[in-house]
Amino acid sequence: MELPEGFKKKCSEAKSVVFFTGAGISAESGIPTFRGEDGLWRKFRAEEIASLDALYNNTKEFFEFYRERFLSLRDKLPNPGHYAISEMESVFPDVSVITQNIDGLHRKAGSKQVFEIHGSIFYEYCQTCRYRQRVPDERDEEVPRCPECGGLLRPDVVLFGEAMHEPDWSKAYTAASSADIFFSVGTSALVYPAASLPFVALERGAYIVEVNLTDTPLSRYANLVLHGKSGEILPELVRAAKEIMGRL
Ligand code: BV8
Ligand code: ZN
Protein backbone atom coordinates (compact mmCIF):
# COMPACT_ATOMS: atom_id res chain seq x y z
CA MET A 1 0.00 0.00 0.00
CA GLU A 2 1.50 3.35 -1.08
CA LEU A 3 1.34 5.85 1.82
CA PRO A 4 2.13 9.58 1.73
CA GLU A 5 5.42 10.84 3.21
CA GLY A 6 3.42 12.95 5.66
CA PHE A 7 1.87 9.82 7.16
CA LYS A 8 5.24 8.03 7.35
CA LYS A 9 6.80 11.04 9.10
CA LYS A 10 3.89 11.21 11.59
CA CYS A 11 4.26 7.50 12.33
CA SER A 12 7.98 7.81 13.03
CA GLU A 13 7.32 10.64 15.55
CA ALA A 14 4.00 9.43 17.01
CA LYS A 15 3.67 8.72 20.73
CA SER A 16 -0.10 8.49 21.24
CA VAL A 17 -2.38 6.94 18.62
CA VAL A 18 -6.19 6.70 18.82
CA PHE A 19 -8.46 4.34 16.90
CA PHE A 20 -12.05 5.66 16.84
CA THR A 21 -14.36 2.91 15.57
CA GLY A 22 -17.99 2.41 14.53
CA ALA A 23 -20.19 -0.41 13.28
CA GLY A 24 -18.19 -0.70 10.05
CA ILE A 25 -15.23 -2.37 11.76
CA SER A 26 -17.52 -5.18 12.96
CA ALA A 27 -19.28 -5.65 9.59
CA GLU A 28 -16.70 -8.31 8.56
CA SER A 29 -17.50 -10.18 11.77
CA GLY A 30 -21.03 -10.62 10.42
CA ILE A 31 -22.63 -7.87 12.49
CA PRO A 32 -25.07 -5.61 10.56
CA THR A 33 -24.17 -1.91 10.63
CA PHE A 34 -26.79 0.70 11.39
CA ARG A 35 -26.98 2.24 7.95
CA GLY A 36 -25.85 -0.50 5.55
CA GLU A 37 -28.18 -2.42 3.17
CA ASP A 38 -28.76 -5.09 5.83
CA GLY A 39 -28.61 -2.26 8.36
CA LEU A 40 -30.26 -2.58 11.74
CA TRP A 41 -31.93 0.74 11.10
CA ARG A 42 -33.71 -0.73 8.06
CA LYS A 43 -35.97 -2.77 10.33
CA PHE A 44 -36.12 -0.32 13.22
CA ARG A 45 -35.46 3.41 13.27
CA ALA A 46 -32.67 3.11 15.84
CA GLU A 47 -33.38 6.55 17.21
CA GLU A 48 -36.88 5.29 18.04
CA ILE A 49 -36.10 1.86 19.40
CA ALA A 50 -32.73 2.70 21.03
CA SER A 51 -34.35 5.41 23.14
CA LEU A 52 -35.66 6.05 26.64
CA ASP A 53 -39.07 6.67 25.11
CA ALA A 54 -39.15 3.11 23.70
CA LEU A 55 -37.91 1.73 27.04
CA TYR A 56 -40.94 3.20 28.78
CA ASN A 57 -43.59 3.31 26.05
CA ASN A 58 -42.65 0.44 23.75
CA THR A 59 -41.16 -1.77 26.46
CA LYS A 60 -41.83 -5.19 24.98
CA GLU A 61 -40.37 -4.31 21.54
CA PHE A 62 -37.45 -2.48 23.20
CA PHE A 63 -36.42 -5.61 25.16
CA GLU A 64 -37.06 -7.88 22.13
CA PHE A 65 -34.70 -5.69 20.07
CA TYR A 66 -31.92 -5.84 22.67
CA ARG A 67 -32.35 -9.53 23.56
CA GLU A 68 -32.07 -10.37 19.83
CA ARG A 69 -28.87 -8.30 19.52
CA PHE A 70 -27.37 -9.81 22.72
CA LEU A 71 -28.01 -13.39 21.48
CA SER A 72 -26.49 -12.62 18.09
CA LEU A 73 -23.51 -10.55 19.34
CA ARG A 74 -22.28 -12.92 22.06
CA ASP A 75 -21.15 -15.54 19.46
CA LYS A 76 -19.43 -13.09 17.11
CA LEU A 77 -15.66 -13.05 16.74
CA PRO A 78 -13.14 -10.30 16.03
CA ASN A 79 -11.99 -9.93 12.40
CA PRO A 80 -8.52 -8.95 11.02
CA GLY A 81 -9.42 -5.29 11.54
CA HIS A 82 -9.84 -5.72 15.30
CA TYR A 83 -6.67 -7.82 15.51
CA ALA A 84 -4.67 -5.25 13.54
CA ILE A 85 -5.66 -2.52 16.02
CA SER A 86 -4.65 -4.77 18.90
CA GLU A 87 -1.30 -5.42 17.16
CA MET A 88 -0.68 -1.66 16.85
CA GLU A 89 -0.01 -1.71 20.62
CA SER A 90 3.35 -3.34 19.77
CA VAL A 91 4.17 -0.57 17.27
CA PHE A 92 3.28 2.68 19.08
CA PRO A 93 4.00 3.60 22.71
CA ASP A 94 0.42 4.52 23.60
CA VAL A 95 -2.64 3.19 21.74
CA SER A 96 -6.26 3.87 22.78
CA VAL A 97 -9.41 2.49 21.20
CA ILE A 98 -12.55 4.64 21.41
CA THR A 99 -15.46 2.58 20.18
CA GLN A 100 -19.13 3.37 19.55
CA ASN A 101 -19.76 -0.38 19.27
CA ILE A 102 -21.35 -2.33 22.10
CA ASP A 103 -20.15 -5.76 20.84
CA GLY A 104 -16.98 -6.13 22.95
CA LEU A 105 -14.89 -7.29 19.95
CA HIS A 106 -11.91 -4.97 20.56
CA ARG A 107 -11.28 -6.50 23.98
CA LYS A 108 -11.85 -10.00 22.54
CA ALA A 109 -9.11 -9.18 19.98
CA GLY A 110 -6.71 -8.25 22.79
CA SER A 111 -6.84 -4.43 22.83
CA LYS A 112 -6.06 -3.26 26.34
CA GLN A 113 -7.08 0.42 26.45
CA VAL A 114 -10.68 0.40 25.17
CA PHE A 115 -13.24 3.14 25.89
CA GLU A 116 -16.78 1.91 25.17
CA ILE A 117 -18.40 5.34 24.96
CA HIS A 118 -21.84 3.91 24.07
CA GLY A 119 -21.63 1.13 26.64
CA SER A 120 -21.80 -2.66 26.36
CA ILE A 121 -24.65 -5.04 25.52
CA PHE A 122 -23.18 -7.65 27.89
CA TYR A 123 -24.18 -5.69 30.99
CA GLU A 124 -27.47 -4.31 32.26
CA TYR A 125 -28.48 -2.04 35.10
CA CYS A 126 -31.64 -1.10 36.99
CA GLN A 127 -33.28 2.09 35.75
CA THR A 128 -34.41 2.79 39.35
CA CYS A 129 -31.61 1.80 41.76
CA ARG A 130 -28.62 1.34 39.37
CA TYR A 131 -28.04 -2.30 40.48
CA ARG A 132 -25.78 -3.75 37.71
CA GLN A 133 -25.07 -7.28 36.51
CA ARG A 134 -23.81 -9.25 33.48
CA VAL A 135 -26.64 -10.20 31.11
CA PRO A 136 -27.47 -13.89 31.76
CA ASP A 137 -27.24 -16.33 28.81
CA GLU A 138 -30.57 -17.93 29.78
CA ARG A 139 -33.54 -15.76 30.68
CA ASP A 140 -37.26 -16.42 30.49
CA GLU A 141 -38.84 -13.12 31.46
CA GLU A 142 -39.30 -10.82 28.44
CA VAL A 143 -39.04 -7.64 30.51
CA PRO A 144 -36.17 -8.21 32.99
CA ARG A 145 -36.72 -6.91 36.52
CA CYS A 146 -34.17 -5.81 39.13
CA PRO A 147 -33.67 -8.46 41.87
CA GLU A 148 -33.17 -5.64 44.39
CA CYS A 149 -36.12 -3.33 43.75
CA GLY A 150 -38.16 -4.69 40.83
CA GLY A 151 -37.22 -1.79 38.55
CA LEU A 152 -36.53 -2.24 34.79
CA LEU A 153 -33.18 -3.95 34.13
CA ARG A 154 -32.12 -2.16 30.93
CA PRO A 155 -29.02 -2.74 28.71
CA ASP A 156 -25.90 -0.84 29.82
CA VAL A 157 -25.83 1.09 26.52
CA VAL A 158 -26.25 4.82 25.84
CA LEU A 159 -29.72 5.34 24.39
CA PHE A 160 -30.57 8.33 22.19
CA GLY A 161 -31.20 11.26 24.45
CA GLU A 162 -28.98 9.86 27.23
CA ALA A 163 -25.68 11.22 28.47
CA MET A 164 -22.52 9.39 27.47
CA HIS A 165 -21.07 6.43 29.35
CA GLU A 166 -18.68 7.59 32.10
CA PRO A 167 -15.76 7.38 32.88
CA ASP A 168 -15.20 6.12 29.33
CA TRP A 169 -16.37 9.36 27.70
CA SER A 170 -14.07 11.60 29.74
CA LYS A 171 -11.10 9.29 29.12
CA ALA A 172 -11.96 9.15 25.40
CA TYR A 173 -12.12 12.93 25.20
CA THR A 174 -8.72 13.22 26.89
CA ALA A 175 -7.21 10.60 24.53
CA ALA A 176 -8.60 12.43 21.47
CA SER A 177 -7.19 15.72 22.77
CA SER A 178 -3.66 14.33 22.98
CA ALA A 179 -3.55 12.08 19.92
CA ASP A 180 -0.64 12.43 17.45
CA ILE A 181 -2.47 10.22 14.94
CA PHE A 182 -6.28 9.76 15.08
CA PHE A 183 -7.72 6.91 12.97
CA SER A 184 -11.49 7.04 12.30
CA VAL A 185 -12.50 3.55 11.20
CA GLY A 186 -15.89 2.28 9.97
CA THR A 187 -18.04 5.10 11.24
CA SER A 188 -20.47 7.35 9.37
CA ALA A 189 -19.47 10.11 11.83
CA LEU A 190 -23.09 11.26 12.24
CA VAL A 191 -23.97 10.54 15.88
CA TYR A 192 -23.01 13.19 18.45
CA PRO A 193 -21.22 13.87 20.69
CA ALA A 194 -19.12 10.83 19.60
CA ALA A 195 -18.66 12.30 16.11
CA SER A 196 -17.08 15.43 17.63
CA LEU A 197 -14.01 13.44 18.76
CA PRO A 198 -12.16 13.55 15.39
CA PHE A 199 -12.57 17.33 15.44
CA VAL A 200 -11.26 17.54 19.01
CA ALA A 201 -8.14 15.70 17.78
CA LEU A 202 -7.90 17.82 14.62
CA GLU A 203 -8.02 21.07 16.61
CA ARG A 204 -5.01 19.91 18.58
CA GLY A 205 -2.98 19.13 15.49
CA ALA A 206 -3.53 15.38 15.18
CA TYR A 207 -2.97 13.70 11.82
CA ILE A 208 -6.40 12.33 10.84
CA VAL A 209 -6.68 9.04 8.93
CA GLU A 210 -10.10 7.80 7.81
CA VAL A 211 -10.72 4.16 6.83
CA ASN A 212 -14.19 3.63 5.32
CA LEU A 213 -15.91 2.16 2.27
CA THR A 214 -17.23 5.60 1.36
CA ASP A 215 -16.77 9.29 2.13
CA THR A 216 -18.30 10.70 5.32
CA PRO A 217 -18.72 14.26 6.71
CA LEU A 218 -15.22 13.82 8.20
CA SER A 219 -13.44 12.94 4.91
CA ARG A 220 -12.79 16.49 3.77
CA TYR A 221 -10.96 17.25 7.04
CA ALA A 222 -8.85 14.08 7.06
CA ASN A 223 -5.16 14.16 6.11
CA LEU A 224 -5.46 10.67 4.61
CA VAL A 225 -8.61 8.86 3.40
CA LEU A 226 -8.31 5.13 2.64
CA HIS A 227 -11.36 3.63 0.90
CA GLY A 228 -11.91 -0.06 1.40
CA LYS A 229 -12.69 -2.71 3.99
CA SER A 230 -11.11 -2.12 7.40
CA GLY A 231 -10.40 -5.87 7.66
CA GLU A 232 -8.12 -5.53 4.62
CA ILE A 233 -6.69 -2.01 5.08
CA LEU A 234 -5.79 -2.15 8.79
CA PRO A 235 -3.49 -5.22 8.52
CA GLU A 236 -1.70 -3.41 5.65
CA LEU A 237 -1.34 -0.34 7.86
CA VAL A 238 0.19 -2.45 10.64
CA ARG A 239 2.76 -3.85 8.19
CA ALA A 240 3.54 -0.35 6.88
CA ALA A 241 3.81 1.12 10.38
CA LYS A 242 6.19 -1.68 11.46
CA GLU A 243 8.37 -1.03 8.38
CA ILE A 244 8.42 2.72 9.10
CA MET A 245 9.32 2.05 12.75
CA GLY A 246 12.00 -0.42 11.63
CA ARG A 247 10.21 -3.22 13.42
CA LEU A 248 10.05 -5.50 10.40
C1 BV8 B 1 -27.14 12.95 23.70
C2 BV8 B 1 -25.76 2.49 21.52
C3 BV8 B 1 -27.81 14.59 25.33
C4 BV8 B 1 -27.09 1.81 21.48
C5 BV8 B 1 -25.93 4.42 20.03
C6 BV8 B 1 -29.78 16.66 15.71
C7 BV8 B 1 -28.49 17.03 15.32
C8 BV8 B 1 -27.37 16.57 15.99
C9 BV8 B 1 -27.50 15.72 17.10
C10 BV8 B 1 -28.78 15.35 17.48
C11 BV8 B 1 -29.91 15.81 16.80
N1 BV8 B 1 -30.98 15.27 17.40
C12 BV8 B 1 -30.59 14.50 18.42
C13 BV8 B 1 -29.24 14.56 18.50
C14 BV8 B 1 -28.37 13.88 19.48
C15 BV8 B 1 -28.21 12.41 19.11
C16 BV8 B 1 -27.65 12.26 17.70
O1 BV8 B 1 -26.49 12.50 17.47
N2 BV8 B 1 -28.54 11.89 16.75
C17 BV8 B 1 -28.07 11.71 15.39
C18 BV8 B 1 -28.80 10.53 14.76
C19 BV8 B 1 -28.34 13.00 14.62
N3 BV8 B 1 -27.26 11.91 20.06
C20 BV8 B 1 -27.69 11.43 21.25
O2 BV8 B 1 -28.85 11.34 21.56
C21 BV8 B 1 -26.60 11.09 22.25
N4 BV8 B 1 -26.94 11.63 23.54
O3 BV8 B 1 -26.99 13.77 22.84
O4 BV8 B 1 -27.58 13.23 24.98
C22 BV8 B 1 -27.69 14.66 26.81
C23 BV8 B 1 -26.55 15.28 27.37
C24 BV8 B 1 -26.45 15.35 28.74
C25 BV8 B 1 -27.43 14.78 29.57
C26 BV8 B 1 -28.53 14.11 28.99
C27 BV8 B 1 -28.66 14.05 27.60
C28 BV8 B 1 -26.49 9.57 22.43
C29 BV8 B 1 -26.18 8.91 21.12
C30 BV8 B 1 -25.83 7.44 21.37
C31 BV8 B 1 -26.91 6.56 20.83
N5 BV8 B 1 -26.51 5.14 20.97
N6 BV8 B 1 -25.53 3.17 20.23
C32 BV8 B 1 -27.07 0.64 20.52
O5 BV8 B 1 -26.06 0.40 19.83
O6 BV8 B 1 -28.11 -0.04 20.50
S1 BV8 B 1 -25.66 5.14 18.54
C33 BV8 B 1 -25.21 3.96 17.40
O7 BV8 B 1 -25.41 4.55 16.13
C34 BV8 B 1 -23.75 3.57 17.40
O8 BV8 B 1 -23.22 3.48 18.68
C35 BV8 B 1 -23.09 4.65 16.57
O9 BV8 B 1 -22.73 5.73 17.35
C36 BV8 B 1 -24.21 5.04 15.65
C37 BV8 B 1 -24.06 4.34 14.29
O10 BV8 B 1 -23.02 4.91 13.71
P1 BV8 B 1 -21.83 4.01 13.13
O11 BV8 B 1 -21.20 3.20 14.21
O12 BV8 B 1 -20.98 4.95 12.38
O13 BV8 B 1 -22.51 2.97 12.15
P2 BV8 B 1 -23.19 3.30 10.73
O14 BV8 B 1 -23.95 2.09 10.32
O15 BV8 B 1 -23.87 4.63 10.81
O16 BV8 B 1 -21.94 3.48 9.75
C38 BV8 B 1 -21.13 2.38 9.42
C39 BV8 B 1 -19.99 2.97 8.62
O17 BV8 B 1 -19.06 1.94 8.36
C40 BV8 B 1 -20.44 3.51 7.27
O18 BV8 B 1 -19.78 4.75 7.04
C41 BV8 B 1 -19.94 2.46 6.27
O19 BV8 B 1 -19.54 3.03 5.04
C42 BV8 B 1 -18.74 1.90 6.99
N7 BV8 B 1 -18.43 0.50 6.70
C43 BV8 B 1 -19.31 -0.53 6.52
N8 BV8 B 1 -18.60 -1.69 6.34
C44 BV8 B 1 -17.28 -1.36 6.42
C45 BV8 B 1 -17.16 0.03 6.64
N9 BV8 B 1 -15.97 0.65 6.76
C46 BV8 B 1 -14.86 -0.11 6.64
N10 BV8 B 1 -14.89 -1.44 6.43
C47 BV8 B 1 -16.07 -2.10 6.30
N11 BV8 B 1 -16.07 -3.44 6.08
ZN1 ZN C 1 -33.32 -1.78 41.19
Coordinates of C-alpha atoms and ligand atoms in Angstrom, one line a residue:
M1 CA 0.0 0.0 0.0
E2 CA 1.5 3.3 -1.1
L3 CA 1.3 5.8 1.8
P4 CA 2.1 9.6 1.7
E5 CA 5.4 10.8 3.2
G6 CA 3.4 13.0 5.7
F7 CA 1.9 9.8 7.2
K8 CA 5.2 8.0 7.3
K9 CA 6.8 11.0 9.1
K10 CA 3.9 11.2 11.6
C11 CA 4.3 7.5 12.3
S12 CA 8.0 7.8 13.0
E13 CA 7.3 10.6 15.5
A14 CA 4.0 9.4 17.0
K15 CA 3.7 8.7 20.7
S16 CA -0.1 8.5 21.2
V17 CA -2.4 6.9 18.6
V18 CA -6.2 6.7 18.8
F19 CA -8.5 4.3 16.9
F20 CA -12.1 5.7 16.8
T21 CA -14.4 2.9 15.6
G22 CA -18.0 2.4 14.5
A23 CA -20.2 -0.4 13.3
G24 CA -18.2 -0.7 10.0
I25 CA -15.2 -2.4 11.8
S26 CA -17.5 -5.2 13.0
A27 CA -19.3 -5.7 9.6
E28 CA -16.7 -8.3 8.6
S29 CA -17.5 -10.2 11.8
G30 CA -21.0 -10.6 10.4
I31 CA -22.6 -7.9 12.5
P32 CA -25.1 -5.6 10.6
T33 CA -24.2 -1.9 10.6
F34 CA -26.8 0.7 11.4
R35 CA -27.0 2.2 8.0
G36 CA -25.8 -0.5 5.6
E37 CA -28.2 -2.4 3.2
D38 CA -28.8 -5.1 5.8
G39 CA -28.6 -2.3 8.4
L40 CA -30.3 -2.6 11.7
W41 CA -31.9 0.7 11.1
R42 CA -33.7 -0.7 8.1
K43 CA -36.0 -2.8 10.3
F44 CA -36.1 -0.3 13.2
R45 CA -35.5 3.4 13.3
A46 CA -32.7 3.1 15.8
E47 CA -33.4 6.5 17.2
E48 CA -36.9 5.3 18.0
I49 CA -36.1 1.9 19.4
A50 CA -32.7 2.7 21.0
S51 CA -34.4 5.4 23.1
L52 CA -35.7 6.1 26.6
D53 CA -39.1 6.7 25.1
A54 CA -39.2 3.1 23.7
L55 CA -37.9 1.7 27.0
Y56 CA -40.9 3.2 28.8
N57 CA -43.6 3.3 26.1
N58 CA -42.6 0.4 23.7
T59 CA -41.2 -1.8 26.5
K60 CA -41.8 -5.2 25.0
E61 CA -40.4 -4.3 21.5
F62 CA -37.5 -2.5 23.2
F63 CA -36.4 -5.6 25.2
E64 CA -37.1 -7.9 22.1
F65 CA -34.7 -5.7 20.1
Y66 CA -31.9 -5.8 22.7
R67 CA -32.3 -9.5 23.6
E68 CA -32.1 -10.4 19.8
R69 CA -28.9 -8.3 19.5
F70 CA -27.4 -9.8 22.7
L71 CA -28.0 -13.4 21.5
S72 CA -26.5 -12.6 18.1
L73 CA -23.5 -10.5 19.3
R74 CA -22.3 -12.9 22.1
D75 CA -21.1 -15.5 19.5
K76 CA -19.4 -13.1 17.1
L77 CA -15.7 -13.0 16.7
P78 CA -13.1 -10.3 16.0
N79 CA -12.0 -9.9 12.4
P80 CA -8.5 -9.0 11.0
G81 CA -9.4 -5.3 11.5
H82 CA -9.8 -5.7 15.3
Y83 CA -6.7 -7.8 15.5
A84 CA -4.7 -5.3 13.5
I85 CA -5.7 -2.5 16.0
S86 CA -4.6 -4.8 18.9
E87 CA -1.3 -5.4 17.2
M88 CA -0.7 -1.7 16.9
E89 CA 0.0 -1.7 20.6
S90 CA 3.4 -3.3 19.8
V91 CA 4.2 -0.6 17.3
F92 CA 3.3 2.7 19.1
P93 CA 4.0 3.6 22.7
D94 CA 0.4 4.5 23.6
V95 CA -2.6 3.2 21.7
S96 CA -6.3 3.9 22.8
V97 CA -9.4 2.5 21.2
I98 CA -12.5 4.6 21.4
T99 CA -15.5 2.6 20.2
Q100 CA -19.1 3.4 19.6
N101 CA -19.8 -0.4 19.3
I102 CA -21.4 -2.3 22.1
D103 CA -20.1 -5.8 20.8
G104 CA -17.0 -6.1 23.0
L105 CA -14.9 -7.3 20.0
H106 CA -11.9 -5.0 20.6
R107 CA -11.3 -6.5 24.0
K108 CA -11.8 -10.0 22.5
A109 CA -9.1 -9.2 20.0
G110 CA -6.7 -8.3 22.8
S111 CA -6.8 -4.4 22.8
K112 CA -6.1 -3.3 26.3
Q113 CA -7.1 0.4 26.5
V114 CA -10.7 0.4 25.2
F115 CA -13.2 3.1 25.9
E116 CA -16.8 1.9 25.2
I117 CA -18.4 5.3 25.0
H118 CA -21.8 3.9 24.1
G119 CA -21.6 1.1 26.6
S120 CA -21.8 -2.7 26.4
I121 CA -24.6 -5.0 25.5
F122 CA -23.2 -7.6 27.9
Y123 CA -24.2 -5.7 31.0
E124 CA -27.5 -4.3 32.3
Y125 CA -28.5 -2.0 35.1
C126 CA -31.6 -1.1 37.0
Q127 CA -33.3 2.1 35.8
T128 CA -34.4 2.8 39.4
C129 CA -31.6 1.8 41.8
R130 CA -28.6 1.3 39.4
Y131 CA -28.0 -2.3 40.5
R132 CA -25.8 -3.8 37.7
Q133 CA -25.1 -7.3 36.5
R134 CA -23.8 -9.2 33.5
V135 CA -26.6 -10.2 31.1
P136 CA -27.5 -13.9 31.8
D137 CA -27.2 -16.3 28.8
E138 CA -30.6 -17.9 29.8
R139 CA -33.5 -15.8 30.7
D140 CA -37.3 -16.4 30.5
E141 CA -38.8 -13.1 31.5
E142 CA -39.3 -10.8 28.4
V143 CA -39.0 -7.6 30.5
P144 CA -36.2 -8.2 33.0
R145 CA -36.7 -6.9 36.5
C146 CA -34.2 -5.8 39.1
P147 CA -33.7 -8.5 41.9
E148 CA -33.2 -5.6 44.4
C149 CA -36.1 -3.3 43.7
G150 CA -38.2 -4.7 40.8
G151 CA -37.2 -1.8 38.5
L152 CA -36.5 -2.2 34.8
L153 CA -33.2 -4.0 34.1
R154 CA -32.1 -2.2 30.9
P155 CA -29.0 -2.7 28.7
D156 CA -25.9 -0.8 29.8
V157 CA -25.8 1.1 26.5
V158 CA -26.2 4.8 25.8
L159 CA -29.7 5.3 24.4
F160 CA -30.6 8.3 22.2
G161 CA -31.2 11.3 24.5
E162 CA -29.0 9.9 27.2
A163 CA -25.7 11.2 28.5
M164 CA -22.5 9.4 27.5
H165 CA -21.1 6.4 29.3
E166 CA -18.7 7.6 32.1
P167 CA -15.8 7.4 32.9
D168 CA -15.2 6.1 29.3
W169 CA -16.4 9.4 27.7
S170 CA -14.1 11.6 29.7
K171 CA -11.1 9.3 29.1
A172 CA -12.0 9.1 25.4
Y173 CA -12.1 12.9 25.2
T174 CA -8.7 13.2 26.9
A175 CA -7.2 10.6 24.5
A176 CA -8.6 12.4 21.5
S177 CA -7.2 15.7 22.8
S178 CA -3.7 14.3 23.0
A179 CA -3.5 12.1 19.9
D180 CA -0.6 12.4 17.4
I181 CA -2.5 10.2 14.9
F182 CA -6.3 9.8 15.1
F183 CA -7.7 6.9 13.0
S184 CA -11.5 7.0 12.3
V185 CA -12.5 3.5 11.2
G186 CA -15.9 2.3 10.0
T187 CA -18.0 5.1 11.2
S188 CA -20.5 7.3 9.4
A189 CA -19.5 10.1 11.8
L190 CA -23.1 11.3 12.2
V191 CA -24.0 10.5 15.9
Y192 CA -23.0 13.2 18.5
P193 CA -21.2 13.9 20.7
A194 CA -19.1 10.8 19.6
A195 CA -18.7 12.3 16.1
S196 CA -17.1 15.4 17.6
L197 CA -14.0 13.4 18.8
P198 CA -12.2 13.5 15.4
F199 CA -12.6 17.3 15.4
V200 CA -11.3 17.5 19.0
A201 CA -8.1 15.7 17.8
L202 CA -7.9 17.8 14.6
E203 CA -8.0 21.1 16.6
R204 CA -5.0 19.9 18.6
G205 CA -3.0 19.1 15.5
A206 CA -3.5 15.4 15.2
Y207 CA -3.0 13.7 11.8
I208 CA -6.4 12.3 10.8
V209 CA -6.7 9.0 8.9
E210 CA -10.1 7.8 7.8
V211 CA -10.7 4.2 6.8
N212 CA -14.2 3.6 5.3
L213 CA -15.9 2.2 2.3
T214 CA -17.2 5.6 1.4
D215 CA -16.8 9.3 2.1
T216 CA -18.3 10.7 5.3
P217 CA -18.7 14.3 6.7
L218 CA -15.2 13.8 8.2
S219 CA -13.4 12.9 4.9
R220 CA -12.8 16.5 3.8
Y221 CA -11.0 17.3 7.0
A222 CA -8.8 14.1 7.1
N223 CA -5.2 14.2 6.1
L224 CA -5.5 10.7 4.6
V225 CA -8.6 8.9 3.4
L226 CA -8.3 5.1 2.6
H227 CA -11.4 3.6 0.9
G228 CA -11.9 -0.1 1.4
K229 CA -12.7 -2.7 4.0
S230 CA -11.1 -2.1 7.4
G231 CA -10.4 -5.9 7.7
E232 CA -8.1 -5.5 4.6
I233 CA -6.7 -2.0 5.1
L234 CA -5.8 -2.1 8.8
P235 CA -3.5 -5.2 8.5
E236 CA -1.7 -3.4 5.6
L237 CA -1.3 -0.3 7.9
V238 CA 0.2 -2.4 10.6
R239 CA 2.8 -3.8 8.2
A240 CA 3.5 -0.3 6.9
A241 CA 3.8 1.1 10.4
K242 CA 6.2 -1.7 11.5
E243 CA 8.4 -1.0 8.4
I244 CA 8.4 2.7 9.1
M245 CA 9.3 2.1 12.8
G246 CA 12.0 -0.4 11.6
R247 CA 10.2 -3.2 13.4
L248 CA 10.0 -5.5 10.4
Ligands
BV8_1 C1 -27.1 12.9 23.7 C2 -25.8 2.5 21.5 C3 -27.8 14.6 25.3 C4 -27.1 1.8 21.5 C5 -25.9 4.4 20.0 C6 -29.8 16.7 15.7 C7 -28.5 17.0 15.3 C8 -27.4 16.6 16.0 C9 -27.5 15.7 17.1 C10 -28.8 15.4 17.5 C11 -29.9 15.8 16.8 N1 -31.0 15.3 17.4 C12 -30.6 14.5 18.4 C13 -29.2 14.6 18.5 C14 -28.4 13.9 19.5 C15 -28.2 12.4 19.1 C16 -27.7 12.3 17.7 O1 -26.5 12.5 17.5 N2 -28.5 11.9 16.8 C17 -28.1 11.7 15.4 C18 -28.8 10.5 14.8 C19 -28.3 13.0 14.6 N3 -27.3 11.9 20.1 C20 -27.7 11.4 21.3 O2 -28.9 11.3 21.6 C21 -26.6 11.1 22.2 N4 -26.9 11.6 23.5 O3 -27.0 13.8 22.8 O4 -27.6 13.2 25.0 C22 -27.7 14.7 26.8 C23 -26.6 15.3 27.4 C24 -26.4 15.4 28.7 C25 -27.4 14.8 29.6 C26 -28.5 14.1 29.0 C27 -28.7 14.0 27.6 C28 -26.5 9.6 22.4 C29 -26.2 8.9 21.1 C30 -25.8 7.4 21.4 C31 -26.9 6.6 20.8 N5 -26.5 5.1 21.0 N6 -25.5 3.2 20.2 C32 -27.1 0.6 20.5 O5 -26.1 0.4 19.8 O6 -28.1 0.0 20.5 S1 -25.7 5.1 18.5 C33 -25.2 4.0 17.4 O7 -25.4 4.5 16.1 C34 -23.7 3.6 17.4 O8 -23.2 3.5 18.7 C35 -23.1 4.6 16.6 O9 -22.7 5.7 17.4 C36 -24.2 5.0 15.6 C37 -24.1 4.3 14.3 O10 -23.0 4.9 13.7 P1 -21.8 4.0 13.1 O11 -21.2 3.2 14.2 O12 -21.0 5.0 12.4 O13 -22.5 3.0 12.1 P2 -23.2 3.3 10.7 O14 -23.9 2.1 10.3 O15 -23.9 4.6 10.8 O16 -21.9 3.5 9.7 C38 -21.1 2.4 9.4 C39 -20.0 3.0 8.6 O17 -19.1 1.9 8.4 C40 -20.4 3.5 7.3 O18 -19.8 4.8 7.0 C41 -19.9 2.5 6.3 O19 -19.5 3.0 5.0 C42 -18.7 1.9 7.0 N7 -18.4 0.5 6.7 C43 -19.3 -0.5 6.5 N8 -18.6 -1.7 6.3 C44 -17.3 -1.4 6.4 C45 -17.2 0.0 6.6 N9 -16.0 0.7 6.8 C46 -14.9 -0.1 6.6 N10 -14.9 -1.4 6.4 C47 -16.1 -2.1 6.3 N11 -16.1 -3.4 6.1
ZN2 ZN -33.3 -1.8 41.2

